[in-house]
mmCIF file of C-alpha atoms in Angstrom:
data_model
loop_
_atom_site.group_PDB
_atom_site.id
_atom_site.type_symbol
_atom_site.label_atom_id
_atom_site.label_comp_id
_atom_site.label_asym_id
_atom_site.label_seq_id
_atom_site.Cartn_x
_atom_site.Cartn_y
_atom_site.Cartn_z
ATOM 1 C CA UNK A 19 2.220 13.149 -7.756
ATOM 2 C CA UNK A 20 -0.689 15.595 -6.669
ATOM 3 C CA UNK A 21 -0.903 16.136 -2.875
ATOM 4 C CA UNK A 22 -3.846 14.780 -0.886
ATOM 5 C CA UNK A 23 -5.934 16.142 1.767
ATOM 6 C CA UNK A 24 -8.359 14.275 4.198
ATOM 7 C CA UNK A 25 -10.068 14.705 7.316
ATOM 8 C CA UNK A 26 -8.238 12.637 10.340
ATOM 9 C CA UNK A 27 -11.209 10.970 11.491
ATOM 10 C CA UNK A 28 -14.863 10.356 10.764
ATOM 11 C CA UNK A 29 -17.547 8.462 12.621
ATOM 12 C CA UNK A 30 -20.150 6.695 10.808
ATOM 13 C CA UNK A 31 -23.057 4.412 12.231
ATOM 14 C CA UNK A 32 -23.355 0.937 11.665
ATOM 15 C CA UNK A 33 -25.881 0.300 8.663
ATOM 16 C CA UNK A 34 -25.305 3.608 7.381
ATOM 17 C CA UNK A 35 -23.335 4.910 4.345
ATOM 18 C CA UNK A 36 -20.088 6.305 4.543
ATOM 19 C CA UNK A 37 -18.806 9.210 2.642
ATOM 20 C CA UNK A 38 -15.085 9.901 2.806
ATOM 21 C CA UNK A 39 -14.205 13.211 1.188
ATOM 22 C CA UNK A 40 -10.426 13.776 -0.561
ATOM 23 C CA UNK A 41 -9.218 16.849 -1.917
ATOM 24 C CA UNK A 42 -6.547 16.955 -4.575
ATOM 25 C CA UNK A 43 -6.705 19.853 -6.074
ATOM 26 C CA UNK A 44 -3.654 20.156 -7.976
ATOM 27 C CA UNK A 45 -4.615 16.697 -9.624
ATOM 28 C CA UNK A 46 -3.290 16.413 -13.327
ATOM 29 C CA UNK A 47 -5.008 15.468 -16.575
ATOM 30 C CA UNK A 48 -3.344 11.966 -16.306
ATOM 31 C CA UNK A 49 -3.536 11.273 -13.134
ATOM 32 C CA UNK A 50 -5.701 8.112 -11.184
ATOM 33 C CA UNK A 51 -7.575 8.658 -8.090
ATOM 34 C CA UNK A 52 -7.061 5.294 -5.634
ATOM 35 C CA UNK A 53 -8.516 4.395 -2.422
ATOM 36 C CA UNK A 54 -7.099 1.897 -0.059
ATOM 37 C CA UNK A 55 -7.664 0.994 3.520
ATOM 38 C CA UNK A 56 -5.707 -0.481 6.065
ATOM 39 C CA UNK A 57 -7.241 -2.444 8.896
ATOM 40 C CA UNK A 58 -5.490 -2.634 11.992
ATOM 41 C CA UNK A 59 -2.278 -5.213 11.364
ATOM 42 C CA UNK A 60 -2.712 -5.943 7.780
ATOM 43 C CA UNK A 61 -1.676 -4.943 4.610
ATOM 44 C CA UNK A 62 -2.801 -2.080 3.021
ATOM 45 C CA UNK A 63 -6.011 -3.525 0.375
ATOM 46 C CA UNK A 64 -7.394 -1.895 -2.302
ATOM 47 C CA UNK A 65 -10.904 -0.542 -2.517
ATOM 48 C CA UNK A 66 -11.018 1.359 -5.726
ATOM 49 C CA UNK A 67 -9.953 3.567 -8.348
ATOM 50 C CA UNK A 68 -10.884 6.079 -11.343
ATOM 51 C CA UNK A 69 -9.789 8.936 -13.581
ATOM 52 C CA UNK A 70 -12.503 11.485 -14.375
ATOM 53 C CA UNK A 71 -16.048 8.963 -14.605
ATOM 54 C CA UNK A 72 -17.960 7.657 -11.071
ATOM 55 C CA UNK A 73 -16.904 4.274 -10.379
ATOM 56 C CA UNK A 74 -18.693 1.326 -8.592
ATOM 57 C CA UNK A 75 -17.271 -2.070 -7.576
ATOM 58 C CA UNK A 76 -18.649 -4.765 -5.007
ATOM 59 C CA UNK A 77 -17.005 -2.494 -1.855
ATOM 60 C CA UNK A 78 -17.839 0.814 -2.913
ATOM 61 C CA UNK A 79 -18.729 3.871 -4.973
ATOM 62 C CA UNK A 80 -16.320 6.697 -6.362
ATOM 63 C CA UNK A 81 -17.106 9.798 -7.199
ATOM 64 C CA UNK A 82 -15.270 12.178 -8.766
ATOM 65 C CA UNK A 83 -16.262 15.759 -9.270
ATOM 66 C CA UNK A 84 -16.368 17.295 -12.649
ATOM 67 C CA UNK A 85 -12.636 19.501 -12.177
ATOM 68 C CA UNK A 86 -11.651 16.292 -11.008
ATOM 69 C CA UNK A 87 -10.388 18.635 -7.452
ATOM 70 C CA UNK A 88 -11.668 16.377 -5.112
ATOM 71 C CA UNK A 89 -13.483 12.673 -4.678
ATOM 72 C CA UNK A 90 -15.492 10.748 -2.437
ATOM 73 C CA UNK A 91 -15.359 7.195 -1.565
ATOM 74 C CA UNK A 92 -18.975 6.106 -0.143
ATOM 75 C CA UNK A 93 -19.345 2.819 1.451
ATOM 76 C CA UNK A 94 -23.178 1.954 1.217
ATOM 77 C CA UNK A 95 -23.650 0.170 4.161
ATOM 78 C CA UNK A 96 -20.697 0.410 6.325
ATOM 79 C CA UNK A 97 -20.181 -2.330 8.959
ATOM 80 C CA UNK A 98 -18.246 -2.724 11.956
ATOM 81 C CA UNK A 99 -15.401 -4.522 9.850
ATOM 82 C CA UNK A 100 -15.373 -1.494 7.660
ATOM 83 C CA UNK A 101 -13.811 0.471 11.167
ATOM 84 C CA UNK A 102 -10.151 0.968 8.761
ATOM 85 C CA UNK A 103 -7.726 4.028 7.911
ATOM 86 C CA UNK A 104 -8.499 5.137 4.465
ATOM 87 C CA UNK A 105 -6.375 6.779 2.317
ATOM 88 C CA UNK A 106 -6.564 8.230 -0.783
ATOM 89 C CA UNK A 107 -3.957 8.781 -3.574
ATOM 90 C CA UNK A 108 -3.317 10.255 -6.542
ATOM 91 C CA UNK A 109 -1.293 8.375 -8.891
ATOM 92 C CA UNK A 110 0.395 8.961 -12.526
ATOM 93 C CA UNK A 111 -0.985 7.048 -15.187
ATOM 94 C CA UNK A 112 0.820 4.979 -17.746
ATOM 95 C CA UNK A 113 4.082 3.219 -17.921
ATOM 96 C CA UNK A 114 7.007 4.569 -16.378
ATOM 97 C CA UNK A 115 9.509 4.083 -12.893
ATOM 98 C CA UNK A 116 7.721 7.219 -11.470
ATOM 99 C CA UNK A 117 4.108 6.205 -11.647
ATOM 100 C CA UNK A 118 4.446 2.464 -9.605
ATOM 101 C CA UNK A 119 4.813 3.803 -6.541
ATOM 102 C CA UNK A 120 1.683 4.337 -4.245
ATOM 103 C CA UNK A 121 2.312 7.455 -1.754
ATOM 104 C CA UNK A 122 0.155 7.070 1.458
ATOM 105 C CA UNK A 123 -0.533 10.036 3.316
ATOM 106 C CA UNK A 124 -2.093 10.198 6.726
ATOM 107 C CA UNK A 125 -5.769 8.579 5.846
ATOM 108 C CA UNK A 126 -9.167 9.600 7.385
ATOM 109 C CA UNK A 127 -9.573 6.664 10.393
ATOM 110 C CA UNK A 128 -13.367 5.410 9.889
ATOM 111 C CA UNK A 129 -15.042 4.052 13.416
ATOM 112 C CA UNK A 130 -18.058 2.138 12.340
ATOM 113 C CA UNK A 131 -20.200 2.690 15.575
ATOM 114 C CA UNK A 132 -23.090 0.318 16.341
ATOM 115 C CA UNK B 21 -7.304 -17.166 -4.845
ATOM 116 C CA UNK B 22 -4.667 -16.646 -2.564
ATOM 117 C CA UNK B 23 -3.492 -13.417 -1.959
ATOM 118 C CA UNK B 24 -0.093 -12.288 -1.278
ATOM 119 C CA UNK B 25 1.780 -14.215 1.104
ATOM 120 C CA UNK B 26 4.801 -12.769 3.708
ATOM 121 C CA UNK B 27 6.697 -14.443 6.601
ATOM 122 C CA UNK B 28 7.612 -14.559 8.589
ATOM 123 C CA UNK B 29 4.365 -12.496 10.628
ATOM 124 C CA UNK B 30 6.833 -11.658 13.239
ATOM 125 C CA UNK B 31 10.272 -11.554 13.870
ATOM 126 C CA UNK B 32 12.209 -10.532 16.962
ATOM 127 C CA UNK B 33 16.258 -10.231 16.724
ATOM 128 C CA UNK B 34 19.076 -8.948 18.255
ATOM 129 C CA UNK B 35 21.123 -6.126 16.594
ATOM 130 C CA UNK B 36 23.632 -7.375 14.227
ATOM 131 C CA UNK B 37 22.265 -10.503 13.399
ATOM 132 C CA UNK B 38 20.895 -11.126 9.712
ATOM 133 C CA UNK B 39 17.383 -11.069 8.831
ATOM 134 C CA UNK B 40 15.363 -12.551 5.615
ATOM 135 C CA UNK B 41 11.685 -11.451 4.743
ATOM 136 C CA UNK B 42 9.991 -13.847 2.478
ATOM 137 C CA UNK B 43 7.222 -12.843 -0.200
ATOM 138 C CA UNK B 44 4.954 -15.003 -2.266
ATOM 139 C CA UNK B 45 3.082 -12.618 -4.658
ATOM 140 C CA UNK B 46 -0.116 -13.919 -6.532
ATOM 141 C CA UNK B 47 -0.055 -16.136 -9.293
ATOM 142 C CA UNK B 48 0.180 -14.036 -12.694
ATOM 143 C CA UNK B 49 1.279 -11.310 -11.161
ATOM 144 C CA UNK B 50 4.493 -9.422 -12.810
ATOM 145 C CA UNK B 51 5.560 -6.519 -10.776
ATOM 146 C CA UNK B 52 6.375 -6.954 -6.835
ATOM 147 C CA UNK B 53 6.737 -4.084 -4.956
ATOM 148 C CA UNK B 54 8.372 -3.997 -1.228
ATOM 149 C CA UNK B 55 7.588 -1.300 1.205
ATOM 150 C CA UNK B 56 8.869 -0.361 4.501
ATOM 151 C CA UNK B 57 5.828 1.402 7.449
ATOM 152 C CA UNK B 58 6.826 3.260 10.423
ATOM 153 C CA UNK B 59 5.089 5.919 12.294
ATOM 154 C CA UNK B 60 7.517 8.075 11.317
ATOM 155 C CA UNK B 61 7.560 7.965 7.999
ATOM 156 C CA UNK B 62 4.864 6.448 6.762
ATOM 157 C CA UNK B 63 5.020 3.765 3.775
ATOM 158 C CA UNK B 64 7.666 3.558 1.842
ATOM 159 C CA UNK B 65 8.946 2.018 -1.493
ATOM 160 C CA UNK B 66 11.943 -0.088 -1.008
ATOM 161 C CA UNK B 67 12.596 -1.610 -3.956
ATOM 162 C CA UNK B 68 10.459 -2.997 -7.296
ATOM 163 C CA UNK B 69 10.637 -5.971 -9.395
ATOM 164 C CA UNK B 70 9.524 -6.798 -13.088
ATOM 165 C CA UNK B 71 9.676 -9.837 -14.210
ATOM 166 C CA UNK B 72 11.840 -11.403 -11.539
ATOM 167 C CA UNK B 73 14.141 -8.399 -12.494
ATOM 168 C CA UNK B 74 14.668 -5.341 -9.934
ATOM 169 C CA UNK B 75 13.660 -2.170 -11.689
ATOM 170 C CA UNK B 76 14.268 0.484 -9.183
ATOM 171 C CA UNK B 77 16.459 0.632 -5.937
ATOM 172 C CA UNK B 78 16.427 3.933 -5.169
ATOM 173 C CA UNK B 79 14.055 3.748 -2.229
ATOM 174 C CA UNK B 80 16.684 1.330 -0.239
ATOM 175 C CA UNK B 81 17.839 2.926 2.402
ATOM 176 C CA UNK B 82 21.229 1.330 2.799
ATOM 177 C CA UNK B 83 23.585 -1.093 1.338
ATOM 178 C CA UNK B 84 22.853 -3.511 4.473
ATOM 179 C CA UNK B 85 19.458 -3.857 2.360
ATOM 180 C CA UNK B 86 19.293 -6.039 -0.746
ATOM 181 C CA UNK B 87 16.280 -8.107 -2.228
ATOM 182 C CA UNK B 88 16.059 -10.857 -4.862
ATOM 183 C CA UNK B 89 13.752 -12.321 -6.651
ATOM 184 C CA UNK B 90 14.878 -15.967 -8.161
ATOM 185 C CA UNK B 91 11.557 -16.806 -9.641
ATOM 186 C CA UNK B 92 8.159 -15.699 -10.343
ATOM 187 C CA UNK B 93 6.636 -17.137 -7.263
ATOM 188 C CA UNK B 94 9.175 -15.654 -4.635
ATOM 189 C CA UNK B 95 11.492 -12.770 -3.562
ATOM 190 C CA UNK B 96 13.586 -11.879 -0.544
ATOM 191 C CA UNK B 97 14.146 -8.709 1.167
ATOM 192 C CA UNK B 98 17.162 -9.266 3.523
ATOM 193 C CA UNK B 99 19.399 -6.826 5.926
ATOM 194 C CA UNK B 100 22.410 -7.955 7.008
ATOM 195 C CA UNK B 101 23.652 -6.640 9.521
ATOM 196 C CA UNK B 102 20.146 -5.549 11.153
ATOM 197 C CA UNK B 103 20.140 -2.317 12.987
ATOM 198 C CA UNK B 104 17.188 -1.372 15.598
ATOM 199 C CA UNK B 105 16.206 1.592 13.521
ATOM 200 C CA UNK B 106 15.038 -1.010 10.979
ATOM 201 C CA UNK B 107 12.553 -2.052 12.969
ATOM 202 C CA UNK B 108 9.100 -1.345 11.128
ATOM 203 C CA UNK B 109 6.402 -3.607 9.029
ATOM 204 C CA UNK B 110 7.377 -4.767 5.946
ATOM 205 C CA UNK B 111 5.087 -5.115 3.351
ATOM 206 C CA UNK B 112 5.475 -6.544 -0.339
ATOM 207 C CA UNK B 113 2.652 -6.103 -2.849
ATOM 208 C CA UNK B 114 2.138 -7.553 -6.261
ATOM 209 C CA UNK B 115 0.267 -6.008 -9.396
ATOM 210 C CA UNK B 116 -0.737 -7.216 -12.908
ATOM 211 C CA UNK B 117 0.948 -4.855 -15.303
ATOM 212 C CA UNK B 118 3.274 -1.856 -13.268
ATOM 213 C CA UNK B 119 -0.074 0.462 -13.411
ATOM 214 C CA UNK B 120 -2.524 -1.990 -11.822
ATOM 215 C CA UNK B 121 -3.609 -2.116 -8.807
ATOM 216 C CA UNK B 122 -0.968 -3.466 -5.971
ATOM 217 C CA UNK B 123 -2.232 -5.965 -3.759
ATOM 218 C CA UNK B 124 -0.709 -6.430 -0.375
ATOM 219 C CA UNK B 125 0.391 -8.896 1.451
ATOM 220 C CA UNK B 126 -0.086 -8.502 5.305
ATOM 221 C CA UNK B 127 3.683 -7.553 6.501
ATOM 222 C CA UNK B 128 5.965 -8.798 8.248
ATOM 223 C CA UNK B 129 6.833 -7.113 11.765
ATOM 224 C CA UNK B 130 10.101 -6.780 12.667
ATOM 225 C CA UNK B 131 11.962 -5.758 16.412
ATOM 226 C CA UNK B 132 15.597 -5.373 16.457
ATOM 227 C CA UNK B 133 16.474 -5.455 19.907
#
């Protein structure tokens, strides 16, 4: 899998979007881009995920540049319960032992300030 | 719907003794995944399971680990004997279809003393 790279931390004010950046520049043709987040003792959840087209679910908005080198997860309206490490991975596509497992790196740790 | 469910939330033991983690995964759901987090290294794949059947091992570290899963609705991650460097949050995670999204349960933290 393609090698991630996010900032450690980010602020972000309460009401306000949030726009966490992810390299991955050595990404490959059939590879995913995921987001998760892990609030402070629980389980890692998922927020989102897409290949090459901008995606948008009821948490958030991805967007994925056109060489497909780096994303960014935006959070429209980020709340205080938003305050989470986020990480993002790349992942193979398809059907096959190497592409189930998810490989976390170090995150970017959103504080949602008020 | 419920999501996935672990216990215990905590457990505390002594070195040596033997120590089961419990995992419900969603309803539906065919793959279960169980990781291991530390600071160290981060989150790790144990072990995987497809229909009730374990796929891939590699990612257990010893043969003190072994995990089962009897049914669809339940799997166990157990070490026996425990050693203190196995302290860490367990986590297991279930996913419709192998390259779905894998939703996690909320661990299970474990102390050997």
């Amino acid at each position: 899998d393609a090698k991630t790279t996010q900032p450690t931390s980010m602020d972000c004010a309460e009401g306000r979007a949030a726009n966490l950046p992810c390299n991955h520049s050595t990404i490959s043709g059939n590879e995913y881009v995921y987001w998760y987040r892990q609030i402070h003792s629980q389980g890692p959840q998922y927020i989102i995920h897409g290949l090459k087209n901008n995606e948008t679910n009821e948490m958030a908005s991805l967007i994925i540049t056109e060489d497909r080198k780096s994303s960014t997860l935006i959070l429209p309206h980020a709340t205080l319960r938003d305050t989470a490490v986020y990480y993002c991975i790349v992942r193979v596509a398809g059907i096959g032992a190497g592409s189930y497992q998810l490989t976390f790196g170090k995150g970017t740790k959103l504080s949602v300030i008020p | 719907d419920a999501g996935v469910i672990q216990s215990p939330r905590h457990e505390v033991t002594e070195m040596g003794q033997e120590v089961t983690l419990r995992c419900k995964p969603i309803s539906g759901h065919d793959y279960l995944f169980w990781y291991r987090q530390t600071m160290m290294r981060g989150l790790e794949l144990l072990i995987y399971f497809n229909n009730n059947v374990p796929i891939d091992d590699s990612g257990m570290p010893e043969d003190r680990f072994s995990a089962k899963m009897p049914n669809a609705s339940f799997s166990t991650l157990k070490i026996q004997p425990s050693e203190p460097r196995d302290s860490a949050v367990y986590f297991c995670a279930s996913s419709l279809g192998g390259d779905q999204p894998q939703h996690f349960g909320d661990g299970t933290r474990l102390s050997i003393l």
